[in-house]
Amino acid sequence: MKRLILAGLVASALCATPAGAVNPDEVLDDPAMEARARDISADLRCVVCRGENIDESNAAIARDLRLLVRERLEEGDSNEQVVDFIVERYGEYVLMKPNRAGANVVLWAAGPIVFILAILAGGLYLRRRSQANDGPKTLSDDEEARLEEILKD
């Protein structure tokens, strides 16, 4: 019974670990350095998979980026220096959370601005529509006479 409980605990512990794509040959010997590499990798986007970070991706470029992160850490770079090096090489697209400075301000602000403009345009449309004179129009005497003639036939 004890072995069954121990096996269950081991199995649950294995299932609780993140199922990343990091291969055993990529893992650093120093647990602190490996933790730093995982933190950095979680914030870098795979350029092939687009929706995954490089830790989760099985693409070859993601493996190369994981190795590059670990190589830069072993050379003594700080986390910011590693990220800056990769962004310089691959562009800001590799960041899972792009910064909110420079030209990115336009991208961050575009959504709310367009939403506000759409609400204003809709409000103006509804206001003009409600103010339009859609009441019944009266016919002139000539038009009424012509209509009477048409209806008699």
Coordinates of C-alpha atoms in Angstrom, one line a residue:
M1 CA 0.0 0.0 0.0
K2 CA 2.9 2.3 0.8
R3 CA 4.4 1.7 -2.6
L4 CA 1.1 2.5 -4.3
I5 CA 0.8 5.8 -2.4
L6 CA 4.5 6.7 -3.2
A7 CA 3.9 5.9 -6.9
G8 CA 0.8 8.1 -6.9
L9 CA 2.8 10.9 -5.3
V10 CA 5.6 10.6 -7.8
A11 CA 3.2 10.5 -10.7
S12 CA 1.3 13.6 -9.5
A13 CA 4.6 15.4 -9.0
L14 CA 5.6 14.6 -12.6
C15 CA 2.3 15.8 -13.9
A16 CA 2.5 19.1 -12.0
T17 CA 5.8 20.1 -13.6
P18 CA 5.5 22.4 -16.7
A19 CA 5.5 20.4 -19.9
G20 CA 8.0 22.6 -21.8
A21 CA 10.0 21.7 -24.8
V22 CA 13.3 22.1 -23.1
N23 CA 15.5 19.1 -23.8
P24 CA 17.6 17.6 -21.1
D25 CA 20.8 18.4 -23.0
E26 CA 19.9 22.1 -22.8
V27 CA 19.4 22.3 -19.0
L28 CA 22.2 24.1 -17.2
D29 CA 24.0 22.4 -14.3
D30 CA 23.4 25.4 -11.9
P31 CA 19.8 25.4 -10.8
A32 CA 19.8 29.2 -10.2
M33 CA 21.1 29.9 -13.7
E34 CA 18.5 27.4 -15.1
A35 CA 15.8 29.3 -13.3
R36 CA 17.0 32.6 -14.8
A37 CA 17.0 31.0 -18.2
R38 CA 13.5 29.7 -17.8
D39 CA 12.3 33.2 -16.6
I40 CA 13.9 34.8 -19.7
S41 CA 12.6 32.1 -22.0
A42 CA 9.0 32.5 -20.7
D43 CA 9.0 36.2 -22.0
L44 CA 10.4 35.4 -25.4
R45 CA 8.1 34.5 -28.3
C46 CA 8.9 31.7 -30.8
V47 CA 9.2 33.4 -34.2
V48 CA 7.7 30.3 -35.9
C49 CA 4.9 29.3 -33.5
R50 CA 3.9 32.9 -32.7
G51 CA 1.6 32.0 -29.8
E52 CA 4.1 30.1 -27.7
N53 CA 7.2 31.2 -25.8
I54 CA 10.5 29.5 -26.6
D55 CA 10.3 27.3 -23.6
E56 CA 7.1 25.6 -24.9
S57 CA 7.9 25.5 -28.6
N58 CA 9.5 22.5 -30.3
A59 CA 10.6 24.5 -33.3
A60 CA 14.3 24.5 -34.2
I61 CA 14.6 28.3 -33.9
A62 CA 13.1 28.1 -30.4
R63 CA 15.8 25.5 -29.5
D64 CA 18.5 27.8 -30.9
L65 CA 17.1 30.8 -28.9
R66 CA 17.0 28.7 -25.7
L67 CA 20.6 27.7 -26.2
L68 CA 21.5 31.3 -27.0
V69 CA 19.9 32.5 -23.7
R70 CA 21.8 29.9 -21.7
E71 CA 25.1 30.7 -23.5
R72 CA 24.7 34.4 -22.8
L73 CA 23.9 33.7 -19.1
E74 CA 27.0 31.5 -18.8
E75 CA 29.1 34.4 -20.2
G76 CA 27.9 36.5 -17.3
D77 CA 25.2 38.7 -18.9
S78 CA 22.3 40.0 -16.8
N79 CA 18.8 39.1 -17.7
E80 CA 18.2 42.5 -19.3
Q81 CA 21.4 42.2 -21.3
V82 CA 20.3 38.8 -22.6
V83 CA 16.9 40.1 -23.6
D84 CA 18.4 43.2 -25.2
F85 CA 20.8 41.0 -27.2
I86 CA 18.0 38.8 -28.6
V87 CA 15.7 41.8 -29.3
E88 CA 18.6 43.5 -31.1
R89 CA 19.1 40.4 -33.2
Y90 CA 15.4 39.4 -33.9
G91 CA 13.4 42.6 -33.3
E92 CA 10.8 43.5 -30.7
Y93 CA 8.5 40.8 -32.1
V94 CA 10.2 38.2 -30.0
L95 CA 8.9 39.9 -26.8
M96 CA 5.7 38.3 -25.5
K97 CA 4.9 41.6 -23.8
P98 CA 6.2 44.5 -26.0
N99 CA 7.3 47.6 -24.3
R100 CA 5.0 50.7 -24.2
A101 CA 7.5 53.3 -25.5
G102 CA 8.5 54.8 -28.8
A103 CA 6.5 53.7 -31.8
N104 CA 4.7 51.1 -29.8
V105 CA 2.7 53.9 -28.1
V106 CA 0.7 54.2 -31.4
L107 CA -0.1 50.5 -31.4
W108 CA -1.1 50.5 -27.7
A109 CA -3.3 53.5 -28.1
A110 CA -4.9 52.6 -31.5
G111 CA -7.5 50.2 -30.1
P112 CA -9.0 52.5 -27.4
I113 CA -8.9 55.5 -29.8
V114 CA -10.7 53.6 -32.6
F115 CA -13.3 52.3 -30.0
I116 CA -14.0 55.8 -28.8
L117 CA -14.3 57.1 -32.3
A118 CA -16.7 54.3 -33.2
I119 CA -18.9 55.2 -30.2
L120 CA -18.9 58.9 -31.1
A121 CA -19.7 58.1 -34.8
G122 CA -22.6 55.8 -33.7
G123 CA -23.9 58.5 -31.3
L124 CA -23.8 61.1 -34.0
Y125 CA -25.6 58.8 -36.4
L126 CA -28.4 58.0 -33.9
R127 CA -28.7 61.7 -33.0
R128 CA -29.1 62.8 -36.6
R129 CA -31.5 60.0 -37.3
S130 CA -33.7 61.0 -34.4
Q131 CA -33.7 64.7 -35.5
A132 CA -34.5 63.9 -39.1
N133 CA -38.0 65.1 -40.2
D134 CA -39.5 61.7 -41.1
G135 CA -43.1 62.9 -40.5
P136 CA -45.8 62.6 -43.2
K137 CA -45.3 64.9 -46.1
T138 CA -48.3 66.8 -47.5
L139 CA -49.1 66.8 -51.1
S140 CA -49.8 69.9 -53.2
D141 CA -53.2 70.4 -54.7
D142 CA -52.0 69.4 -58.1
E143 CA -50.5 66.2 -56.7
E144 CA -53.7 65.3 -54.8
A145 CA -55.7 65.8 -58.0
R146 CA -53.4 63.7 -60.0
L147 CA -53.5 61.0 -57.3
E148 CA -57.3 61.0 -57.3
E149 CA -57.3 60.6 -61.1
I150 CA -55.0 57.6 -60.9
L151 CA -57.0 55.9 -58.2
K152 CA -60.3 56.3 -60.1
D153 CA -59.0 54.4 -63.0

